[in-house]
Amino acid sequence: MTLTAQPEPATGPGPARAGRREWTALGVLMLPLLLVSMDVSVLYFAIPSVSADLRPGATEQLWILDVYGFVLAGLLVTMGALADRVGRRKVLLGGAALFGVASVAAAYAQSPGALIGARALLGVAGACLMPATLALLRVLFTDPAQRAKAITLWTSVMASGIALGPVVSGALVEHFWWGSVFLVNLPAMALLLVLGPLLLPESKGPAVTGRFDVLSAALSLGALLPLIHGIKELAEDGWAPLPAGGVAVGLLAGLLFVRRQARLAHPMVDLALLRNRAYGGSVLANLLAMAATVGFAVFLTQYLQSVLGQSPFEAALWSLVPTVGVLAGAPAAAALAQKTDRAYVMAGGFLVAAAGFAWLAGIDRATPLWVVLVAGAVYAGGLVSAMTLANELALGAAPPERAGSAAAVLESGAELGGALGMALLGTLGAAVYTGAMPASAPPAARETLGGALTSGPSVLDAARTAFVEAMGVVAVGAAVLMVASAALSLVLLRRARG
């Protein structure tokens, strides 16, 4: 049996409460979401095996790792708008089928170019799946309290998937060949293709006249992909003309995209929605939250491996501990938001995250690991709690007929925030690290902790001390971002309704 929703907006005396079918459908939707978020980090432990088998060059290896995230980020807005136009279930199932095909192609790739192409296709499929899953929650759960619980689960699963990716890849590569990290996607996508038509209603906005605006789609891709790629390259390698030019091209394409949307009768992105306090403020809060999360996570991973001397797999396992804060904090915040203004709960979540970062700012090399992990659980719990409420508020503020594009813009803001966090906090940490290193240290050791690993014991010891100092300063920067996010929530989102 196939369900078909009536064109939106629906009419009726009040929102209907979801039943067993809707909650079962939510469970089915969480499987592809988990795998799409895992694929961002699933190659971390598989890349040595990939390199030994396919022998990619340095540039090819970087593209194997990064092309998935770049394509996904660049196409989110396009696929979200397409879902609103042709149907969210249709785009979701098409994305699931493509994700399965691309996973097989990646698993059995015989050359670096073939693997890069398959990873790019996975990014296209992920861009279909992510906004469609969030938009369908808007359709399945019309009751605000139930929708809050569903979005809490959505946010928690997405955050958990990114953390689980390295652990899953490490476990699979230990027992199977590297292609297994892609084949693990197939059962979940097959389940979605079988159960999706039975459990998920088809939904889309009212009929729109005219053709799909291909130029807007191209401008969206031309803005996000070079902008995020350029910021990431500048953060990792410092100033260079090519990534700086990419950022400039992305900003110019973004300006042209906004100008075009303002002139279209049926724009891909409704600019009036961005001016809505509940939606625009939530997008901005999410962006700042992801900036702090990604910007600090880079340092925490290096701390576990290069300062404490853990293997990559050990570090990945320990990195799962802070998700305990997510699993505890997000449901508590959602429940509290039913009793008081969400802006206050969001601000509280950001301040809890700021406290966790402030705690980490005081660590030194003698600090026990459990202290670092508990502080990590505090900041992760506060961050994801606030982001969950931001997602809920933004999606509730968006008209149902714009659910797909609204979800896509929200996720694109998070991707951009992650890139900015790497650039701003990464630059800050690098400057502190270099300043703390002895002038007599080799140039490579003064630039990065990785460059000091092949140096003598005294240089390596100094580098580890300098890195912990830099990580503390980065934690202060992340705490400042969280305090700013709390203030923004109170100013923009107080009494805002989604």
CSV table of C-alpha atoms in Angstrom, one decimal:
chain,number,residue,atom,x,y,z
A,1,MET,CA,0.0,0.0,0.0
A,2,THR,CA,1.3,3.4,-0.9
A,3,LEU,CA,0.5,6.6,0.9
A,4,THR,CA,0.1,9.9,-0.8
A,5,ALA,CA,-0.2,13.2,1.1
A,6,GLN,CA,-2.5,16.0,-0.2
A,7,PRO,CA,-0.9,19.2,-1.4
A,8,GLU,CA,0.2,21.4,1.4
A,9,PRO,CA,-0.7,23.3,3.5
A,10,ALA,CA,-3.2,20.9,5.0
A,11,THR,CA,-6.4,22.0,6.6
A,12,GLY,CA,-8.0,20.7,9.7
A,13,PRO,CA,-9.0,21.5,13.3
A,14,GLY,CA,-5.5,20.9,14.6
A,15,PRO,CA,-2.4,18.8,14.2
A,16,ALA,CA,-2.9,15.0,14.2
A,17,ARG,CA,-0.8,13.0,16.5
A,18,ALA,CA,1.5,10.4,15.0
A,19,GLY,CA,0.9,6.7,15.6
A,20,ARG,CA,2.8,3.5,15.3
A,21,ARG,CA,3.2,3.8,11.5
A,22,GLU,CA,4.9,7.2,11.7
A,23,TRP,CA,7.3,6.2,14.5
A,24,THR,CA,8.2,3.0,12.6
A,25,ALA,CA,8.8,5.2,9.5
A,26,LEU,CA,11.1,7.4,11.6
A,27,GLY,CA,13.2,4.4,12.5
A,28,VAL,CA,13.5,3.5,8.9
A,29,LEU,CA,14.6,7.0,8.1
A,30,MET,CA,17.3,7.0,10.7
A,31,LEU,CA,19.2,4.2,9.0
A,32,PRO,CA,20.2,6.1,5.9
A,33,LEU,CA,20.8,9.2,8.0
A,34,LEU,CA,23.3,7.2,10.2
A,35,LEU,CA,25.1,5.9,7.2
A,36,VAL,CA,25.2,9.2,5.3
A,37,SER,CA,26.8,10.9,8.3
A,38,MET,CA,29.1,8.0,8.9
A,39,ASP,CA,30.5,8.2,5.3
A,40,VAL,CA,32.0,11.6,6.2
A,41,SER,CA,34.5,9.9,8.4
A,42,VAL,CA,34.3,6.2,7.4
A,43,LEU,CA,37.6,6.2,5.4
A,44,TYR,CA,39.8,7.4,8.2
A,45,PHE,CA,41.1,3.9,9.0
A,46,ALA,CA,40.6,2.4,5.5
A,47,ILE,CA,42.8,4.9,3.7
A,48,PRO,CA,46.1,3.1,4.4
A,49,SER,CA,44.6,-0.1,2.8
A,50,VAL,CA,43.2,1.9,-0.1
A,51,SER,CA,46.6,3.5,-0.6
A,52,ALA,CA,48.4,0.1,-0.6
A,53,ASP,CA,45.9,-1.3,-3.1
A,54,LEU,CA,45.2,1.5,-5.5
A,55,ARG,CA,48.4,3.6,-5.0
A,56,PRO,CA,46.8,7.1,-5.3
A,57,GLY,CA,49.1,10.1,-5.5
A,58,ALA,CA,49.0,12.7,-2.6
A,59,THR,CA,46.4,14.9,-4.4
A,60,GLU,CA,44.2,11.9,-5.3
A,61,GLN,CA,44.3,10.6,-1.8
A,62,LEU,CA,43.0,14.0,-0.5
A,63,TRP,CA,40.2,13.9,-3.0
A,64,ILE,CA,39.3,10.4,-2.1
A,65,LEU,CA,38.8,11.6,1.5
A,66,ASP,CA,37.2,15.0,0.8
A,67,VAL,CA,35.2,14.8,-2.4
A,68,TYR,CA,32.2,13.2,-0.6
A,69,GLY,CA,31.8,16.0,1.8
A,70,PHE,CA,32.3,18.7,-0.8
A,71,VAL,CA,29.8,17.3,-3.2
A,72,LEU,CA,27.2,16.7,-0.4
A,73,ALA,CA,27.6,20.3,0.9
A,74,GLY,CA,27.4,21.8,-2.6
A,75,LEU,CA,24.2,20.0,-3.6
A,76,LEU,CA,22.2,20.2,-0.4
A,77,VAL,CA,20.2,23.3,-1.5
A,78,THR,CA,19.6,22.0,-5.0
A,79,MET,CA,18.3,18.6,-3.8
A,80,GLY,CA,16.2,20.1,-1.0
A,81,ALA,CA,14.5,22.4,-3.5
A,82,LEU,CA,14.1,19.4,-5.9
A,83,ALA,CA,12.4,17.4,-3.2
A,84,ASP,CA,9.9,20.2,-2.6
A,85,ARG,CA,9.1,20.2,-6.3
A,86,VAL,CA,9.0,16.5,-7.3
A,87,GLY,CA,8.3,14.9,-4.0
A,88,ARG,CA,10.4,14.2,-0.9
A,89,ARG,CA,9.8,10.5,-0.8
A,90,LYS,CA,10.7,10.2,-4.5
A,91,VAL,CA,14.0,12.1,-4.0
A,92,LEU,CA,14.7,10.1,-0.8
A,93,LEU,CA,14.2,6.7,-2.5
A,94,GLY,CA,16.2,7.8,-5.6
A,95,GLY,CA,19.0,8.9,-3.3
A,96,ALA,CA,18.9,5.5,-1.5
A,97,ALA,CA,19.1,3.6,-4.8
A,98,LEU,CA,22.0,5.8,-6.0
A,99,PHE,CA,23.7,5.5,-2.6
A,100,GLY,CA,23.6,1.7,-3.0
A,101,VAL,CA,24.9,1.7,-6.5
A,102,ALA,CA,27.7,4.1,-5.7
A,103,SER,CA,28.6,2.1,-2.6
A,104,VAL,CA,29.2,-1.0,-4.8
A,105,ALA,CA,31.1,1.1,-7.3
A,106,ALA,CA,33.3,2.4,-4.5
A,107,ALA,CA,33.9,-1.0,-2.9
A,108,TYR,CA,35.1,-2.5,-6.2
A,109,ALA,CA,36.9,0.5,-7.6
A,110,GLN,CA,40.1,-0.5,-9.5
A,111,SER,CA,41.8,2.9,-9.7
A,112,PRO,CA,42.0,6.1,-7.7
A,113,GLY,CA,39.9,8.0,-10.3
A,114,ALA,CA,37.1,5.4,-10.1
A,115,LEU,CA,37.0,5.6,-6.3
A,116,ILE,CA,36.9,9.4,-6.5
A,117,GLY,CA,34.1,9.3,-8.9
A,118,ALA,CA,32.2,6.8,-6.8
A,119,ARG,CA,32.7,8.9,-3.7
A,120,ALA,CA,31.4,11.9,-5.6
A,121,LEU,CA,28.2,9.9,-6.5
A,122,LEU,CA,27.9,9.0,-2.9
A,123,GLY,CA,27.9,12.8,-2.2
A,124,VAL,CA,25.1,13.3,-4.7
A,125,ALA,CA,23.1,10.6,-3.1
A,126,GLY,CA,23.8,11.9,0.4
A,127,ALA,CA,22.6,15.3,-0.7
A,128,CYS,CA,19.3,13.7,-1.7
A,129,LEU,CA,18.9,11.8,1.5
A,130,MET,CA,19.8,14.3,4.3
A,131,PRO,CA,17.3,17.1,3.6
A,132,ALA,CA,14.6,14.7,2.5
A,133,THR,CA,14.8,12.8,5.9
A,134,LEU,CA,14.5,16.1,7.8
A,135,ALA,CA,11.7,17.4,5.6
A,136,LEU,CA,9.7,14.2,5.9
A,137,LEU,CA,9.8,14.6,9.7
A,138,ARG,CA,7.8,17.9,9.1
A,139,VAL,CA,5.2,15.8,7.2
A,140,LEU,CA,5.1,12.7,9.5
A,141,PHE,CA,5.0,14.7,12.8
A,142,THR,CA,2.6,17.6,12.7
A,143,ASP,CA,2.2,17.7,16.5
A,144,PRO,CA,4.9,20.1,17.8
A,145,ALA,CA,5.7,18.0,20.9
A,146,GLN,CA,6.1,14.8,18.8
A,147,ARG,CA,8.1,16.6,16.2
A,148,ALA,CA,10.5,17.9,18.9
A,149,LYS,CA,11.1,14.3,19.9
A,150,ALA,CA,11.6,13.2,16.3
A,151,ILE,CA,14.1,16.0,15.6
A,152,THR,CA,16.0,15.2,18.8
A,153,LEU,CA,16.5,11.7,17.5
A,154,TRP,CA,17.4,13.0,14.0
A,155,THR,CA,20.1,15.3,15.5
A,156,SER,CA,21.5,12.7,17.9
A,157,VAL,CA,21.7,10.1,15.1
A,158,MET,CA,23.5,12.5,12.8
A,159,ALA,CA,26.1,13.4,15.5
A,160,SER,CA,26.6,9.8,16.5
A,161,GLY,CA,27.1,8.7,12.9
A,162,ILE,CA,30.1,11.1,12.4
A,163,ALA,CA,31.6,9.7,15.6
A,164,LEU,CA,30.9,6.1,14.7
A,165,GLY,CA,32.4,6.3,11.2
A,166,PRO,CA,36.1,5.8,12.3
A,167,VAL,CA,35.2,3.0,14.7
A,168,VAL,CA,33.2,1.1,12.1
A,169,SER,CA,35.9,1.4,9.5
A,170,GLY,CA,38.5,0.4,11.9
A,171,ALA,CA,36.6,-2.8,12.9
A,172,LEU,CA,35.8,-3.7,9.3
A,173,VAL,CA,39.3,-3.1,7.9
A,174,GLU,CA,40.7,-5.2,10.7
A,175,HIS,CA,38.7,-8.3,9.6
A,176,PHE,CA,37.8,-7.6,5.9
A,177,TRP,CA,39.2,-5.7,2.9
A,178,TRP,CA,38.7,-1.9,2.6
A,179,GLY,CA,35.7,-2.2,0.3
A,180,SER,CA,33.6,-3.5,3.2
A,181,VAL,CA,33.3,0.0,4.6
A,182,PHE,CA,31.1,0.8,1.6
A,183,LEU,CA,29.2,-2.5,1.3
A,184,VAL,CA,27.9,-2.1,4.9
A,185,ASN,CA,25.6,0.6,3.4
A,186,LEU,CA,23.7,-1.9,1.3
A,187,PRO,CA,21.3,-3.6,3.8
A,188,ALA,CA,20.1,-0.3,5.2
A,189,MET,CA,19.5,1.2,1.7
A,190,ALA,CA,17.7,-2.0,0.6
A,191,LEU,CA,15.5,-1.8,3.7
A,192,LEU,CA,14.6,1.8,3.0
A,193,LEU,CA,13.7,1.0,-0.6
A,194,VAL,CA,11.4,-1.9,0.5
A,195,LEU,CA,9.7,-0.2,3.5
A,196,GLY,CA,9.8,3.4,2.3
A,197,PRO,CA,6.9,3.2,-0.2
A,198,LEU,CA,4.8,1.4,2.5
A,199,LEU,CA,5.5,3.7,5.4
A,200,LEU,CA,6.4,7.1,4.0
A,201,PRO,CA,3.8,9.5,2.5
A,202,GLU,CA,4.7,11.3,-0.7
A,203,SER,CA,4.7,15.0,-0.1
A,204,LYS,CA,5.6,18.1,-2.0
A,205,GLY,CA,4.8,21.8,-2.2
A,206,PRO,CA,2.0,23.1,-4.4
A,207,ALA,CA,2.5,22.8,-8.1
A,208,VAL,CA,5.0,25.3,-9.5
A,209,THR,CA,4.8,26.5,-13.0
A,210,GLY,CA,7.8,26.6,-15.3
A,211,ARG,CA,11.0,24.5,-15.4
A,212,PHE,CA,13.3,23.7,-12.6
A,213,ASP,CA,15.8,26.6,-12.3
A,214,VAL,CA,19.0,25.0,-13.5
A,215,LEU,CA,20.9,28.3,-13.2
A,216,SER,CA,20.1,28.7,-9.5
A,217,ALA,CA,21.2,25.1,-8.9
A,218,ALA,CA,24.5,25.8,-10.7
A,219,LEU,CA,25.0,29.0,-8.7
A,220,SER,CA,24.3,27.2,-5.5
A,221,LEU,CA,26.9,24.5,-6.3
A,222,GLY,CA,29.3,27.2,-7.5
A,223,ALA,CA,28.9,29.1,-4.2
A,224,LEU,CA,29.1,26.3,-1.6
A,225,LEU,CA,31.6,23.9,-3.1
A,226,PRO,CA,34.6,26.3,-3.8
A,227,LEU,CA,33.8,28.3,-0.6
A,228,ILE,CA,33.9,25.3,1.7
A,229,HIS,CA,36.8,23.7,-0.2
A,230,GLY,CA,38.8,27.0,-0.2
A,231,ILE,CA,38.2,27.7,3.5
A,232,LYS,CA,39.3,24.1,4.4
A,233,GLU,CA,42.5,24.3,2.3
A,234,LEU,CA,43.4,27.7,3.8
A,235,ALA,CA,42.9,26.3,7.3
A,236,GLU,CA,45.1,23.3,6.6
A,237,ASP,CA,47.9,24.7,4.5
A,238,GLY,CA,47.8,28.4,5.1
A,239,TRP,CA,47.6,31.2,2.5
A,240,ALA,CA,47.8,30.2,-1.1
A,241,PRO,CA,46.4,31.9,-4.2
A,242,LEU,CA,44.3,28.9,-5.5
A,243,PRO,CA,42.1,28.3,-2.3
A,244,ALA,CA,41.9,32.0,-1.8
A,245,GLY,CA,40.6,32.4,-5.3
A,246,GLY,CA,38.1,29.6,-4.6
A,247,VAL,CA,36.7,31.5,-1.7
A,248,ALA,CA,36.4,34.6,-3.8
A,249,VAL,CA,34.6,32.7,-6.6
A,250,GLY,CA,32.3,31.1,-4.0
A,251,LEU,CA,31.4,34.4,-2.5
A,252,LEU,CA,30.7,35.9,-5.9
A,253,ALA,CA,28.5,33.0,-7.0
A,254,GLY,CA,26.7,33.3,-3.6
A,255,LEU,CA,26.0,36.9,-4.3
A,256,LEU,CA,24.7,36.1,-7.7
A,257,PHE,CA,22.6,33.3,-6.3
A,258,VAL,CA,21.0,35.6,-3.7
A,259,ARG,CA,20.3,38.3,-6.3
A,260,ARG,CA,18.6,35.7,-8.6
A,261,GLN,CA,16.5,34.3,-5.8
A,262,ALA,CA,15.2,37.9,-5.0
A,263,ARG,CA,14.0,38.3,-8.6
A,264,LEU,CA,12.4,34.9,-9.2
A,265,ALA,CA,8.6,34.3,-8.8
A,266,HIS,CA,9.4,30.8,-7.4
A,267,PRO,CA,12.9,30.9,-5.9
A,268,MET,CA,14.9,27.9,-4.9
A,269,VAL,CA,15.5,29.5,-1.5
A,270,ASP,CA,12.9,31.8,0.0
A,271,LEU,CA,14.8,34.8,1.2
A,272,ALA,CA,11.8,36.0,3.3
A,273,LEU,CA,12.2,32.8,5.3
A,274,LEU,CA,15.8,33.7,6.1
A,275,ARG,CA,14.6,37.0,7.4
A,276,ASN,CA,12.2,35.2,9.8
A,277,ARG,CA,13.8,35.4,13.3
A,278,ALA,CA,12.9,31.8,14.1
A,279,TYR,CA,14.4,30.4,11.0
A,280,GLY,CA,17.3,32.8,10.2
A,281,GLY,CA,18.4,32.9,13.9
A,282,SER,CA,18.3,29.1,14.1
A,283,VAL,CA,20.5,28.8,11.0
A,284,LEU,CA,23.0,31.2,12.5
A,285,ALA,CA,23.0,29.4,15.8
A,286,ASN,CA,23.6,26.1,14.1
A,287,LEU,CA,26.5,27.6,12.1
A,288,LEU,CA,28.2,28.9,15.2
A,289,ALA,CA,27.7,25.5,17.0
A,290,MET,CA,29.3,23.6,14.2
A,291,ALA,CA,32.2,26.0,14.0
A,292,ALA,CA,33.0,25.3,17.7
A,293,THR,CA,32.4,21.5,17.3
A,294,VAL,CA,34.5,20.9,14.2
A,295,GLY,CA,37.2,23.5,15.1
A,296,PHE,CA,37.9,21.9,18.4
A,297,ALA,CA,37.4,18.3,17.3
A,298,VAL,CA,40.5,18.5,15.1
A,299,PHE,CA,42.6,19.3,18.2
A,300,LEU,CA,41.0,16.7,20.4
A,301,THR,CA,41.7,13.9,17.9
A,302,GLN,CA,45.4,15.0,17.6
A,303,TYR,CA,45.6,15.2,21.4
A,304,LEU,CA,44.5,11.6,21.8
A,305,GLN,CA,46.8,10.3,19.2
A,306,SER,CA,49.9,12.5,19.1
A,307,VAL,CA,50.1,13.6,22.8
A,308,LEU,CA,48.7,10.6,24.6
A,309,GLY,CA,50.2,8.2,22.0
A,310,GLN,CA,47.0,6.2,21.3
A,311,SER,CA,46.5,4.3,18.1
A,312,PRO,CA,43.9,5.7,15.7
A,313,PHE,CA,41.4,3.0,16.6
A,314,GLU,CA,41.9,3.6,20.3
A,315,ALA,CA,41.4,7.3,19.8
A,316,ALA,CA,38.2,6.7,17.8
A,317,LEU,CA,36.8,4.5,20.6
A,318,TRP,CA,37.6,7.0,23.3
A,319,SER,CA,36.1,9.7,21.1
A,320,LEU,CA,32.7,7.9,21.5
A,321,VAL,CA,32.6,8.7,25.2
A,322,PRO,CA,31.4,12.3,24.8
A,323,THR,CA,28.4,11.1,22.9
A,324,VAL,CA,27.0,10.0,26.3
A,325,GLY,CA,26.5,13.7,26.9
A,326,VAL,CA,24.5,13.9,23.7
A,327,LEU,CA,22.3,11.0,24.6
A,328,ALA,CA,21.5,12.5,28.0
A,329,GLY,CA,21.4,16.2,27.1
A,330,ALA,CA,19.3,16.3,23.9
A,331,PRO,CA,16.2,14.6,25.3
A,332,ALA,CA,16.4,16.6,28.5
A,333,ALA,CA,16.5,19.9,26.6
A,334,ALA,CA,13.6,18.9,24.3
A,335,ALA,CA,11.5,18.1,27.4
A,336,LEU,CA,12.4,21.4,29.1
A,337,ALA,CA,11.6,23.3,26.0
A,338,GLN,CA,8.0,22.1,26.3
A,339,LYS,CA,7.7,24.0,29.5
A,340,THR,CA,9.6,27.2,28.8
A,341,ASP,CA,10.7,29.4,25.9
A,342,ARG,CA,13.1,27.5,23.7
A,343,ALA,CA,15.4,30.5,23.5
A,344,TYR,CA,16.2,30.1,27.2
A,345,VAL,CA,16.9,26.4,26.9
A,346,MET,CA,19.1,26.9,23.8
A,347,ALA,CA,21.0,29.6,25.6
A,348,GLY,CA,21.4,27.3,28.5
A,349,GLY,CA,22.7,24.6,26.2
A,350,PHE,CA,25.3,26.9,24.7
A,351,LEU,CA,26.4,28.0,28.2
A,352,VAL,CA,26.8,24.4,29.3
A,353,ALA,CA,28.9,23.9,26.2
A,354,ALA,CA,30.9,27.0,27.0
A,355,ALA,CA,31.5,25.5,30.5
A,356,GLY,CA,32.8,22.3,29.0
A,357,PHE,CA,35.2,24.2,26.7
A,358,ALA,CA,36.3,26.4,29.6
A,359,TRP,CA,37.1,23.2,31.6
A,360,LEU,CA,39.2,21.9,28.8
A,361,ALA,CA,41.0,25.3,28.6
A,362,GLY,CA,42.6,24.4,31.9
A,363,ILE,CA,44.1,21.1,31.1
A,364,ASP,CA,47.9,20.3,31.0
A,365,ARG,CA,49.9,17.2,30.1
A,366,ALA,CA,49.3,15.8,33.6
A,367,THR,CA,45.5,16.0,33.3
A,368,PRO,CA,43.9,12.5,33.5
A,369,LEU,CA,42.1,11.3,30.4
A,370,TRP,CA,38.8,10.9,32.3
A,371,VAL,CA,38.8,14.6,33.0
A,372,VAL,CA,39.2,15.4,29.3
A,373,LEU,CA,36.4,13.0,28.4
A,374,VAL,CA,34.0,14.2,31.0
A,375,ALA,CA,34.6,17.8,29.9
A,376,GLY,CA,34.0,16.6,26.3
A,377,ALA,CA,30.7,15.0,27.3
A,378,VAL,CA,29.7,18.3,28.9
A,379,TYR,CA,30.3,20.4,25.8
A,380,ALA,CA,28.9,17.8,23.4
A,381,GLY,CA,25.7,17.5,25.5
A,382,GLY,CA,25.2,21.2,25.6
A,383,LEU,CA,26.0,21.8,21.9
A,384,VAL,CA,23.8,19.1,20.5
A,385,SER,CA,20.9,20.1,22.9
A,386,ALA,CA,21.0,23.6,21.5
A,387,MET,CA,21.4,22.4,17.9
A,388,THR,CA,18.4,20.1,18.3
A,389,LEU,CA,16.2,22.9,19.4
A,390,ALA,CA,17.5,25.1,16.6
A,391,ASN,CA,16.6,22.4,14.1
A,392,GLU,CA,13.2,22.0,15.6
A,393,LEU,CA,12.5,25.8,15.6
A,394,ALA,CA,13.8,26.3,12.1
A,395,LEU,CA,11.8,23.4,10.6
A,396,GLY,CA,8.6,24.5,12.5
A,397,ALA,CA,9.0,28.1,11.2
A,398,ALA,CA,9.3,26.9,7.6
A,399,PRO,CA,6.1,26.5,5.6
A,400,PRO,CA,5.4,22.8,4.9
A,401,GLU,CA,5.7,23.4,1.2
A,402,ARG,CA,9.3,24.7,1.7
A,403,ALA,CA,10.4,21.9,4.1
A,404,GLY,CA,13.0,20.4,1.8
A,405,SER,CA,14.8,23.6,0.9
A,406,ALA,CA,14.5,24.9,4.5
A,407,ALA,CA,16.1,21.7,5.8
A,408,ALA,CA,18.8,22.0,3.1
A,409,VAL,CA,19.7,25.6,3.9
A,410,LEU,CA,19.9,24.6,7.6
A,411,GLU,CA,22.3,21.8,6.8
A,412,SER,CA,24.3,23.9,4.4
A,413,GLY,CA,24.8,26.5,7.2
A,414,ALA,CA,26.1,23.7,9.4
A,415,GLU,CA,28.6,22.6,6.7
A,416,LEU,CA,29.8,26.2,6.2
A,417,GLY,CA,30.1,26.6,10.0
A,418,GLY,CA,32.3,23.5,10.2
A,419,ALA,CA,34.6,24.9,7.5
A,420,LEU,CA,34.8,28.3,9.3
A,421,GLY,CA,35.5,26.6,12.6
A,422,MET,CA,38.5,24.7,11.1
A,423,ALA,CA,39.8,28.0,9.6
A,424,LEU,CA,39.3,30.3,12.6
A,425,LEU,CA,40.1,28.0,15.5
A,426,GLY,CA,42.7,26.1,13.5
A,427,THR,CA,44.6,29.3,12.7
A,428,LEU,CA,44.4,30.4,16.3
A,429,GLY,CA,45.7,27.1,17.5
A,430,ALA,CA,48.5,27.0,14.9
A,431,ALA,CA,49.7,30.5,15.9
A,432,VAL,CA,49.8,29.6,19.6
A,433,TYR,CA,51.6,26.4,19.0
A,434,THR,CA,54.3,28.0,16.9
A,435,GLY,CA,54.7,30.8,19.4
A,436,ALA,CA,55.1,28.3,22.2
A,437,MET,CA,57.8,26.2,20.5
A,438,PRO,CA,61.5,26.9,21.1
A,439,ALA,CA,63.1,29.0,18.4
A,440,SER,CA,65.8,26.3,18.1
A,441,ALA,CA,63.3,23.6,17.0
A,442,PRO,CA,63.4,22.4,13.4
A,443,PRO,CA,61.0,24.4,11.1
A,444,ALA,CA,58.8,21.4,10.5
A,445,ALA,CA,58.4,20.9,14.2
A,446,ARG,CA,57.6,24.5,14.8
A,447,GLU,CA,54.8,24.3,12.2
A,448,THR,CA,52.8,21.3,13.4
A,449,LEU,CA,52.9,18.6,16.0
A,450,GLY,CA,53.0,16.0,13.2
A,451,GLY,CA,56.2,17.6,12.0
A,452,ALA,CA,57.8,17.1,15.4
A,453,LEU,CA,57.0,13.3,15.6
A,454,THR,CA,60.2,12.4,13.8
A,455,SER,CA,62.3,14.8,15.8
A,456,GLY,CA,64.4,14.0,18.9
A,457,PRO,CA,62.8,13.3,22.3
A,458,SER,CA,63.4,16.9,23.7
A,459,VAL,CA,61.8,18.5,20.6
A,460,LEU,CA,58.8,16.1,20.7
A,461,ASP,CA,58.3,16.8,24.4
A,462,ALA,CA,58.3,20.5,23.8
A,463,ALA,CA,55.9,20.1,20.9
A,464,ARG,CA,53.5,18.1,22.9
A,465,THR,CA,53.5,20.7,25.7
A,466,ALA,CA,53.0,23.5,23.1
A,467,PHE,CA,50.2,21.6,21.5
A,468,VAL,CA,48.3,21.2,24.8
A,469,GLU,CA,48.8,24.9,25.4
A,470,ALA,CA,47.4,25.7,21.9
A,471,MET,CA,44.4,23.3,22.5
A,472,GLY,CA,43.6,25.2,25.7
A,473,VAL,CA,43.5,28.5,23.8
A,474,VAL,CA,41.3,27.0,21.1
A,475,ALA,CA,39.0,25.8,23.8
A,476,VAL,CA,38.8,29.4,25.1
A,477,GLY,CA,37.9,30.5,21.5
A,478,ALA,CA,35.2,27.8,21.3
A,479,ALA,CA,33.8,28.9,24.7
A,480,VAL,CA,33.6,32.5,23.4
A,481,LEU,CA,31.7,31.3,20.4
A,482,MET,CA,29.3,29.5,22.7
A,483,VAL,CA,28.7,32.5,24.9
A,484,ALA,CA,28.1,34.6,21.7
A,485,SER,CA,25.6,31.9,20.5
A,486,ALA,CA,23.8,32.0,23.9
A,487,ALA,CA,23.4,35.8,23.6
A,488,LEU,CA,22.3,35.5,20.0
A,489,SER,CA,19.6,33.0,21.0
A,490,LEU,CA,18.2,35.3,23.6
A,491,VAL,CA,18.2,38.3,21.3
A,492,LEU,CA,16.9,36.7,18.2
A,493,LEU,CA,14.9,33.7,19.3
A,494,ARG,CA,13.1,34.8,22.4
A,495,ARG,CA,9.4,34.3,21.9
A,496,ALA,CA,10.0,33.1,18.4
A,497,ARG,CA,7.6,30.4,17.3
A,498,GLY,CA,8.2,27.5,15.0
